[in-house]
């Protein structure tokens, strides 16, 4: 008898590397990443948080002419969606930035040294920034991170105490895919940009992640606990859905 020859199993071919290009949307140049996906059955186009880039997923092997035709057909849709990101997001003196839902006028002091501070001038909220104008973004970001940490550490302590949960650590990050996260070890992480939102939204985010310390899911029990901790949950979620991307659109670099 001849020995049976074993057939080598071929591993599935790797998907092609993502294609990157620049898409002109009525004069606005947008970075576009196109990925082929084995299981995709249709084309999907997504605007990245902050409105700075586009992501496209297509079925594997889709012809380039079909991709281009899809993009041409959706120029109007892109224009409409990108319009909400057309607000002035510069950080020059005289422009405005949100702090806990309140618009503050940015005022450069002209001094090379000094603290960034939120004050009231003639009854109006002002964010006073020292240092060189080209460093304003970095200084404002540092200030917002500090304010965010203070708010979230206080709110997390309140909510964790209410349900007798243990928090191991709290970290501030600048994530665009999510506003916060919770690990099974009790490590909480938050996007410091949330401090630009109204207090009820900051409170909701703290309650949301603390609730995950008891329910590591998004099932009915989790949402019931989240609502118990934050009765204004629905209003906060609606605010984030309407305005969250605008917070991501601000460039602090």
Short mmCIF file of the C-alpha atoms (twelve columns), coordinates in Angstrom:
data_MODEL
# 
_entry.id   MODEL 
# 
loop_
_atom_site.group_PDB 
_atom_site.id 
_atom_site.type_symbol 
_atom_site.label_atom_id 
_atom_site.label_alt_id 
_atom_site.label_comp_id 
_atom_site.label_asym_id 
_atom_site.label_seq_id 
_atom_site.Cartn_x 
_atom_site.Cartn_y 
_atom_site.Cartn_z 
_atom_site.pdbx_PDB_model_num 
ATOM 1   C CA . UNK A 1   0.000   0.000  0.000   1 
ATOM 2   C CA . UNK A 2   1.127   3.476  -0.761  1 
ATOM 3   C CA . UNK A 3   1.192   5.934  2.140   1 
ATOM 4   C CA . UNK A 4   -1.493  8.565  2.059   1 
ATOM 5   C CA . UNK A 5   -0.204  11.948 1.126   1 
ATOM 6   C CA . UNK A 6   -1.330  14.667 3.479   1 
ATOM 7   C CA . UNK A 7   -2.775  17.698 1.812   1 
ATOM 8   C CA . UNK A 8   -1.309  20.965 2.930   1 
ATOM 9   C CA . UNK A 9   -3.904  23.441 4.068   1 
ATOM 10  C CA . UNK A 10  -3.550  26.788 2.485   1 
ATOM 11  C CA . UNK A 11  -4.145  29.732 4.721   1 
ATOM 12  C CA . UNK A 12  -6.593  32.256 3.296   1 
ATOM 13  C CA . UNK A 13  -4.879  35.053 1.386   1 
ATOM 14  C CA . UNK A 14  -4.313  38.224 3.306   1 
ATOM 15  C CA . UNK A 15  -6.541  41.166 2.394   1 
ATOM 16  C CA . UNK A 16  -4.862  43.876 0.341   1 
ATOM 17  C CA . UNK A 17  -3.309  46.761 2.234   1 
ATOM 18  C CA . UNK A 18  -5.663  49.718 2.757   1 
ATOM 19  C CA . UNK A 19  -5.646  52.310 0.005   1 
ATOM 20  C CA . UNK A 20  -5.184  55.922 1.060   1 
ATOM 21  C CA . UNK A 21  -6.068  58.911 -1.045  1 
ATOM 22  C CA . UNK A 22  -7.321  62.479 -0.748  1 
ATOM 23  C CA . UNK A 23  -10.942 63.177 -1.659  1 
ATOM 24  C CA . UNK A 24  -12.013 66.628 -2.810  1 
ATOM 25  C CA . UNK A 25  -15.414 67.447 -1.284  1 
ATOM 26  C CA . UNK A 26  -16.402 70.804 -2.770  1 
ATOM 27  C CA . UNK A 27  -12.904 72.162 -2.273  1 
ATOM 28  C CA . UNK A 28  -12.407 70.551 1.136   1 
ATOM 29  C CA . UNK A 29  -9.577  67.995 0.934   1 
ATOM 30  C CA . UNK A 30  -10.346 64.957 3.096   1 
ATOM 31  C CA . UNK A 31  -8.001  62.008 3.816   1 
ATOM 32  C CA . UNK A 32  -9.760  58.806 2.724   1 
ATOM 33  C CA . UNK A 33  -8.826  55.249 3.727   1 
ATOM 34  C CA . UNK A 34  -10.356 52.406 1.680   1 
ATOM 35  C CA . UNK A 35  -10.281 48.908 3.152   1 
ATOM 36  C CA . UNK A 36  -11.344 45.694 1.453   1 
ATOM 37  C CA . UNK A 37  -13.145 43.266 3.749   1 
ATOM 38  C CA . UNK A 38  -13.799 39.595 3.047   1 
ATOM 39  C CA . UNK A 39  -17.270 39.643 4.621   1 
ATOM 40  C CA . UNK A 40  -18.407 43.012 3.300   1 
ATOM 41  C CA . UNK A 41  -21.389 42.784 0.962   1 
ATOM 42  C CA . UNK A 42  -21.836 46.503 0.340   1 
ATOM 43  C CA . UNK A 43  -19.926 49.769 0.456   1 
ATOM 44  C CA . UNK A 44  -19.945 51.734 3.704   1 
ATOM 45  C CA . UNK A 45  -18.599 55.266 4.117   1 
ATOM 46  C CA . UNK A 46  -17.931 56.762 7.535   1 
ATOM 47  C CA . UNK A 47  -16.776 60.164 8.753   1 
ATOM 48  C CA . UNK A 48  -14.161 59.886 11.489  1 
ATOM 49  C CA . UNK A 49  -14.866 61.630 14.830  1 
ATOM 50  C CA . UNK A 50  -14.035 65.295 14.492  1 
ATOM 51  C CA . UNK A 51  -14.730 65.296 10.762  1 
ATOM 52  C CA . UNK A 52  -11.047 65.139 9.879   1 
ATOM 53  C CA . UNK A 53  -10.986 61.992 7.755   1 
ATOM 54  C CA . UNK A 54  -13.131 59.428 5.934   1 
ATOM 55  C CA . UNK A 55  -13.129 55.638 6.110   1 
ATOM 56  C CA . UNK A 56  -14.573 53.381 3.451   1 
ATOM 57  C CA . UNK A 57  -15.130 49.611 3.594   1 
ATOM 58  C CA . UNK A 58  -15.756 47.724 0.355   1 
ATOM 59  C CA . UNK A 59  -16.272 44.094 -0.701  1 
ATOM 60  C CA . UNK A 60  -13.048 42.400 -1.677  1 
ATOM 61  C CA . UNK A 61  -12.134 42.825 -5.330  1 
ATOM 62  C CA . UNK A 62  -14.623 45.615 -6.001  1 
ATOM 63  C CA . UNK A 63  -13.701 47.496 -9.166  1 
ATOM 64  C CA . UNK A 64  -12.211 50.967 -8.772  1 
ATOM 65  C CA . UNK A 65  -14.826 52.478 -11.076 1 
ATOM 66  C CA . UNK A 66  -17.586 51.348 -8.693  1 
ATOM 67  C CA . UNK A 67  -15.765 52.912 -5.742  1 
ATOM 68  C CA . UNK A 68  -15.367 56.189 -7.633  1 
ATOM 69  C CA . UNK A 69  -19.007 56.148 -8.745  1 
ATOM 70  C CA . UNK A 70  -20.138 55.636 -5.148  1 
ATOM 71  C CA . UNK A 71  -18.049 58.585 -3.981  1 
ATOM 72  C CA . UNK A 72  -19.432 60.785 -6.744  1 
ATOM 73  C CA . UNK A 73  -23.029 59.867 -5.843  1 
ATOM 74  C CA . UNK A 74  -22.451 60.689 -2.171  1 
ATOM 75  C CA . UNK A 75  -20.843 64.111 -2.568  1 
ATOM 76  C CA . UNK A 76  -24.084 65.779 -1.453  1 
ATOM 77  C CA . UNK A 77  -24.360 63.529 1.591   1 
ATOM 78  C CA . UNK A 78  -20.768 64.296 2.554   1 
ATOM 79  C CA . UNK A 79  -21.333 68.029 2.167   1 
ATOM 80  C CA . UNK A 80  -24.352 67.892 4.467   1 
ATOM 81  C CA . UNK A 81  -22.604 65.800 7.112   1 
ATOM 82  C CA . UNK A 82  -19.370 67.792 7.016   1 
ATOM 83  C CA . UNK A 83  -21.218 71.104 7.337   1 
ATOM 84  C CA . UNK A 84  -21.535 70.657 11.097  1 
ATOM 85  C CA . UNK A 85  -17.747 70.573 11.355  1 
ATOM 86  C CA . UNK A 86  -17.366 73.929 9.629   1 
ATOM 87  C CA . UNK A 87  -17.463 75.845 12.920  1 
ATOM 88  C CA . UNK A 88  -14.390 77.863 13.853  1 
ATOM 89  C CA . UNK A 89  -12.161 75.523 15.848  1 
ATOM 90  C CA . UNK A 90  -9.092  77.759 15.971  1 
ATOM 91  C CA . UNK A 91  -7.597  78.679 19.319  1 
ATOM 92  C CA . UNK A 92  -6.469  82.212 18.530  1 
ATOM 93  C CA . UNK A 93  -7.072  85.150 20.844  1 
ATOM 94  C CA . UNK A 94  -10.690 86.265 20.573  1 
ATOM 95  C CA . UNK A 95  -12.065 82.874 19.536  1 
ATOM 96  C CA . UNK A 96  -14.157 80.761 21.890  1 
ATOM 97  C CA . UNK A 97  -13.900 77.375 23.539  1 
ATOM 98  C CA . UNK A 98  -16.337 75.424 25.673  1 
ATOM 99  C CA . UNK A 99  -15.629 74.663 29.324  1 
ATOM 100 C CA . UNK A 100 -18.333 72.663 31.115  1 
ATOM 101 C CA . UNK A 101 -20.794 73.711 28.413  1 
ATOM 102 C CA . UNK A 102 -20.083 77.445 28.716  1 
ATOM 103 C CA . UNK A 103 -18.395 79.364 25.902  1 
ATOM 104 C CA . UNK A 104 -15.241 81.119 27.079  1 
ATOM 105 C CA . UNK A 105 -13.472 83.773 25.021  1 
ATOM 106 C CA . UNK A 106 -9.777  82.980 24.652  1 
ATOM 107 C CA . UNK A 107 -7.549  85.846 25.729  1 
ATOM 108 C CA . UNK A 108 -3.768  85.755 25.344  1 
ATOM 109 C CA . UNK A 109 -2.098  87.694 28.165  1 
ATOM 110 C CA . UNK A 110 1.088   88.423 26.238  1 
ATOM 111 C CA . UNK A 111 3.125   87.196 29.200  1 
ATOM 112 C CA . UNK A 112 5.527   84.315 28.643  1 
ATOM 113 C CA . UNK A 113 4.812   82.958 32.118  1 
ATOM 114 C CA . UNK A 114 1.626   82.400 34.037  1 
ATOM 115 C CA . UNK A 115 -1.234  79.989 34.490  1 
ATOM 116 C CA . UNK A 116 -4.051  79.218 32.115  1 
ATOM 117 C CA . UNK A 117 -7.176  80.126 34.051  1 
ATOM 118 C CA . UNK A 118 -10.922 80.498 33.595  1 
ATOM 119 C CA . UNK A 119 -12.088 83.854 34.947  1 
ATOM 120 C CA . UNK A 120 -14.950 86.326 34.544  1 
ATOM 121 C CA . UNK A 121 -14.278 89.715 32.933  1 
ATOM 122 C CA . UNK A 122 -17.099 92.278 32.869  1 
ATOM 123 C CA . UNK A 123 -19.557 89.472 33.560  1 
ATOM 124 C CA . UNK A 124 -18.338 87.330 30.650  1 
ATOM 125 C CA . UNK A 125 -16.424 84.010 30.894  1 
ATOM 126 C CA . UNK A 126 -12.833 84.239 29.682  1 
ATOM 127 C CA . UNK A 127 -10.067 81.668 29.346  1 
ATOM 128 C CA . UNK A 128 -6.838  83.570 29.946  1 
ATOM 129 C CA . UNK A 129 -3.768  81.956 28.368  1 
ATOM 130 C CA . UNK A 130 -0.137  82.972 28.809  1 
ATOM 131 C CA . UNK A 131 2.864   82.044 26.678  1 
ATOM 132 C CA . UNK A 132 3.524   82.410 22.973  1 
ATOM 133 C CA . UNK A 133 0.414   82.353 20.730  1 
ATOM 134 C CA . UNK A 134 1.737   79.311 18.840  1 
ATOM 135 C CA . UNK A 135 1.753   77.363 22.116  1 
ATOM 136 C CA . UNK A 136 -1.817  78.264 23.039  1 
ATOM 137 C CA . UNK A 137 -3.293  74.929 21.940  1 
ATOM 138 C CA . UNK A 138 -0.896  72.931 24.071  1 
ATOM 139 C CA . UNK A 139 -1.464  75.148 27.109  1 
ATOM 140 C CA . UNK A 140 -5.251  74.987 26.754  1 
ATOM 141 C CA . UNK A 141 -5.140  71.200 26.378  1 
ATOM 142 C CA . UNK A 142 -3.057  70.892 29.549  1 
ATOM 143 C CA . UNK A 143 -5.573  73.066 31.394  1 
ATOM 144 C CA . UNK A 144 -8.539  71.017 30.141  1 
ATOM 145 C CA . UNK A 145 -6.883  67.742 31.144  1 
ATOM 146 C CA . UNK A 146 -6.377  69.051 34.667  1 
ATOM 147 C CA . UNK A 147 -9.990  70.249 34.914  1 
ATOM 148 C CA . UNK A 148 -11.317 66.992 33.480  1 
ATOM 149 C CA . UNK A 149 -9.372  64.922 35.982  1 
ATOM 150 C CA . UNK A 150 -10.647 67.000 38.896  1 
ATOM 151 C CA . UNK A 151 -14.276 66.653 37.769  1 
ATOM 152 C CA . UNK A 152 -14.122 62.970 36.916  1 
ATOM 153 C CA . UNK A 153 -12.232 61.892 40.030  1 
ATOM 154 C CA . UNK A 154 -14.880 63.631 42.155  1 
ATOM 155 C CA . UNK A 155 -17.836 62.200 40.213  1 
ATOM 156 C CA . UNK A 156 -16.384 58.685 40.005  1 
ATOM 157 C CA . UNK A 157 -15.865 58.687 43.787  1 
ATOM 158 C CA . UNK A 158 -19.518 59.648 44.316  1 
ATOM 159 C CA . UNK A 159 -20.935 57.029 41.942  1 
ATOM 160 C CA . UNK A 160 -18.549 54.250 43.016  1 
ATOM 161 C CA . UNK A 161 -19.445 54.927 46.633  1 
ATOM 162 C CA . UNK A 162 -23.148 54.700 45.826  1 
ATOM 163 C CA . UNK A 163 -22.814 51.134 44.488  1 
ATOM 164 C CA . UNK A 164 -19.852 50.088 46.677  1 
ATOM 165 C CA . UNK A 165 -17.552 49.531 43.719  1 
ATOM 166 C CA . UNK A 166 -13.765 49.673 43.790  1 
ATOM 167 C CA . UNK A 167 -11.861 51.854 41.348  1 
ATOM 168 C CA . UNK A 168 -8.228  50.917 40.757  1 
ATOM 169 C CA . UNK A 169 -7.132  53.861 38.617  1 
ATOM 170 C CA . UNK A 170 -8.399  56.765 36.515  1 
ATOM 171 C CA . UNK A 171 -6.605  57.765 33.316  1 
ATOM 172 C CA . UNK A 172 -7.112  60.737 30.995  1 
ATOM 173 C CA . UNK A 173 -6.687  60.054 27.257  1 
ATOM 174 C CA . UNK A 174 -7.518  61.676 23.926  1 
ATOM 175 C CA . UNK A 175 -9.420  58.818 22.309  1 
ATOM 176 C CA . UNK A 176 -11.719 59.419 19.353  1 
ATOM 177 C CA . UNK A 177 -13.426 56.028 19.136  1 
ATOM 178 C CA . UNK A 178 -14.971 56.187 22.614  1 
ATOM 179 C CA . UNK A 179 -15.484 58.637 25.457  1 
ATOM 180 C CA . UNK A 180 -14.521 56.223 28.191  1 
ATOM 181 C CA . UNK A 181 -13.701 52.635 29.056  1 
ATOM 182 C CA . UNK A 182 -13.618 50.296 32.046  1 
ATOM 183 C CA . UNK A 183 -11.462 47.211 32.493  1 
ATOM 184 C CA . UNK A 184 -12.316 44.145 34.563  1 
ATOM 185 C CA . UNK A 185 -9.507  45.185 36.922  1 
ATOM 186 C CA . UNK A 186 -11.319 48.428 37.793  1 
ATOM 187 C CA . UNK A 187 -9.224  50.751 35.626  1 
ATOM 188 C CA . UNK A 188 -11.271 53.620 34.222  1 
ATOM 189 C CA . UNK A 189 -10.215 55.712 31.260  1 
ATOM 190 C CA . UNK A 190 -11.819 58.929 30.000  1 
ATOM 191 C CA . UNK A 191 -11.388 61.342 27.126  1 
ATOM 192 C CA . UNK A 192 -10.423 64.660 28.719  1 
ATOM 193 C CA . UNK A 193 -12.326 66.487 25.941  1 
ATOM 194 C CA . UNK A 194 -15.538 65.651 27.833  1 
ATOM 195 C CA . UNK A 195 -14.811 68.589 30.179  1 
ATOM 196 C CA . UNK A 196 -15.957 70.869 27.349  1 
ATOM 197 C CA . UNK A 197 -19.447 69.335 27.616  1 
ATOM 198 C CA . UNK A 198 -22.137 70.474 30.105  1 
ATOM 199 C CA . UNK A 199 -21.862 69.122 33.678  1 
ATOM 200 C CA . UNK A 200 -24.736 66.664 33.204  1 
ATOM 201 C CA . UNK A 201 -22.838 65.042 30.306  1 
ATOM 202 C CA . UNK A 202 -19.635 64.765 32.365  1 
ATOM 203 C CA . UNK A 203 -21.671 63.213 35.170  1 
ATOM 204 C CA . UNK A 204 -23.265 60.729 32.761  1 
ATOM 205 C CA . UNK A 205 -19.877 59.599 31.452  1 
ATOM 206 C CA . UNK A 206 -18.611 59.030 34.997  1 
ATOM 207 C CA . UNK A 207 -21.779 57.097 35.895  1 
ATOM 208 C CA . UNK A 208 -21.572 55.060 32.686  1 
ATOM 209 C CA . UNK A 209 -18.063 53.790 33.348  1 
ATOM 210 C CA . UNK A 210 -18.689 53.222 37.066  1 
ATOM 211 C CA . UNK A 211 -21.766 51.151 36.182  1 
ATOM 212 C CA . UNK A 212 -19.479 48.898 34.153  1 
ATOM 213 C CA . UNK A 213 -17.682 47.991 37.373  1 
ATOM 214 C CA . UNK A 214 -20.813 45.979 38.234  1 
ATOM 215 C CA . UNK A 215 -22.086 45.144 34.741  1 
ATOM 216 C CA . UNK A 216 -19.400 44.609 32.071  1 
ATOM 217 C CA . UNK A 217 -21.934 44.779 29.249  1 
ATOM 218 C CA . UNK A 218 -24.618 47.008 27.806  1 
ATOM 219 C CA . UNK A 219 -27.577 44.872 28.795  1 
ATOM 220 C CA . UNK A 220 -30.809 45.948 30.539  1 
ATOM 221 C CA . UNK A 221 -29.283 45.638 34.020  1 
ATOM 222 C CA . UNK A 222 -26.409 47.905 33.033  1 
ATOM 223 C CA . UNK A 223 -28.693 50.630 31.652  1 
ATOM 224 C CA . UNK A 224 -30.957 50.402 34.695  1 
ATOM 225 C CA . UNK A 225 -27.963 50.913 36.985  1 
ATOM 226 C CA . UNK A 226 -26.645 53.724 34.812  1 
ATOM 227 C CA . UNK A 227 -30.004 55.503 34.935  1 
ATOM 228 C CA . UNK A 228 -30.134 55.075 38.701  1 
ATOM 229 C CA . UNK A 229 -26.755 56.785 39.020  1 
ATOM 230 C CA . UNK A 230 -27.553 59.437 36.408  1 
ATOM 231 C CA . UNK A 231 -31.293 60.210 36.011  1 
ATOM 232 C CA . UNK A 232 -30.443 62.701 33.197  1 
ATOM 233 C CA . UNK A 233 -28.873 59.912 31.133  1 
ATOM 234 C CA . UNK A 234 -31.103 60.350 28.065  1 
ATOM 235 C CA . UNK A 235 -30.496 64.088 27.857  1 
ATOM 236 C CA . UNK A 236 -26.746 63.587 28.207  1 
ATOM 237 C CA . UNK A 237 -26.631 60.893 25.527  1 
ATOM 238 C CA . UNK A 238 -28.597 63.110 23.149  1 
ATOM 239 C CA . UNK A 239 -26.151 66.009 23.717  1 
ATOM 240 C CA . UNK A 240 -23.168 63.785 22.945  1 
ATOM 241 C CA . UNK A 241 -24.809 62.487 19.800  1 
ATOM 242 C CA . UNK A 242 -25.486 66.036 18.553  1 
ATOM 243 C CA . UNK A 243 -22.295 67.783 19.640  1 
ATOM 244 C CA . UNK A 244 -19.676 65.168 20.499  1 
ATOM 245 C CA . UNK A 245 -17.975 65.229 17.107  1 
ATOM 246 C CA . UNK A 246 -17.470 68.982 17.349  1 
ATOM 247 C CA . UNK A 247 -15.393 68.479 20.486  1 
ATOM 248 C CA . UNK A 248 -13.196 66.044 18.570  1 
ATOM 249 C CA . UNK A 249 -12.807 68.536 15.717  1 
ATOM 250 C CA . UNK A 250 -10.749 70.974 17.814  1 
ATOM 251 C CA . UNK A 251 -7.038  70.717 17.053  1 
ATOM 252 C CA . UNK A 252 -4.866  71.479 20.077  1 
ATOM 253 C CA . UNK A 253 -1.547  70.710 18.345  1 
# 
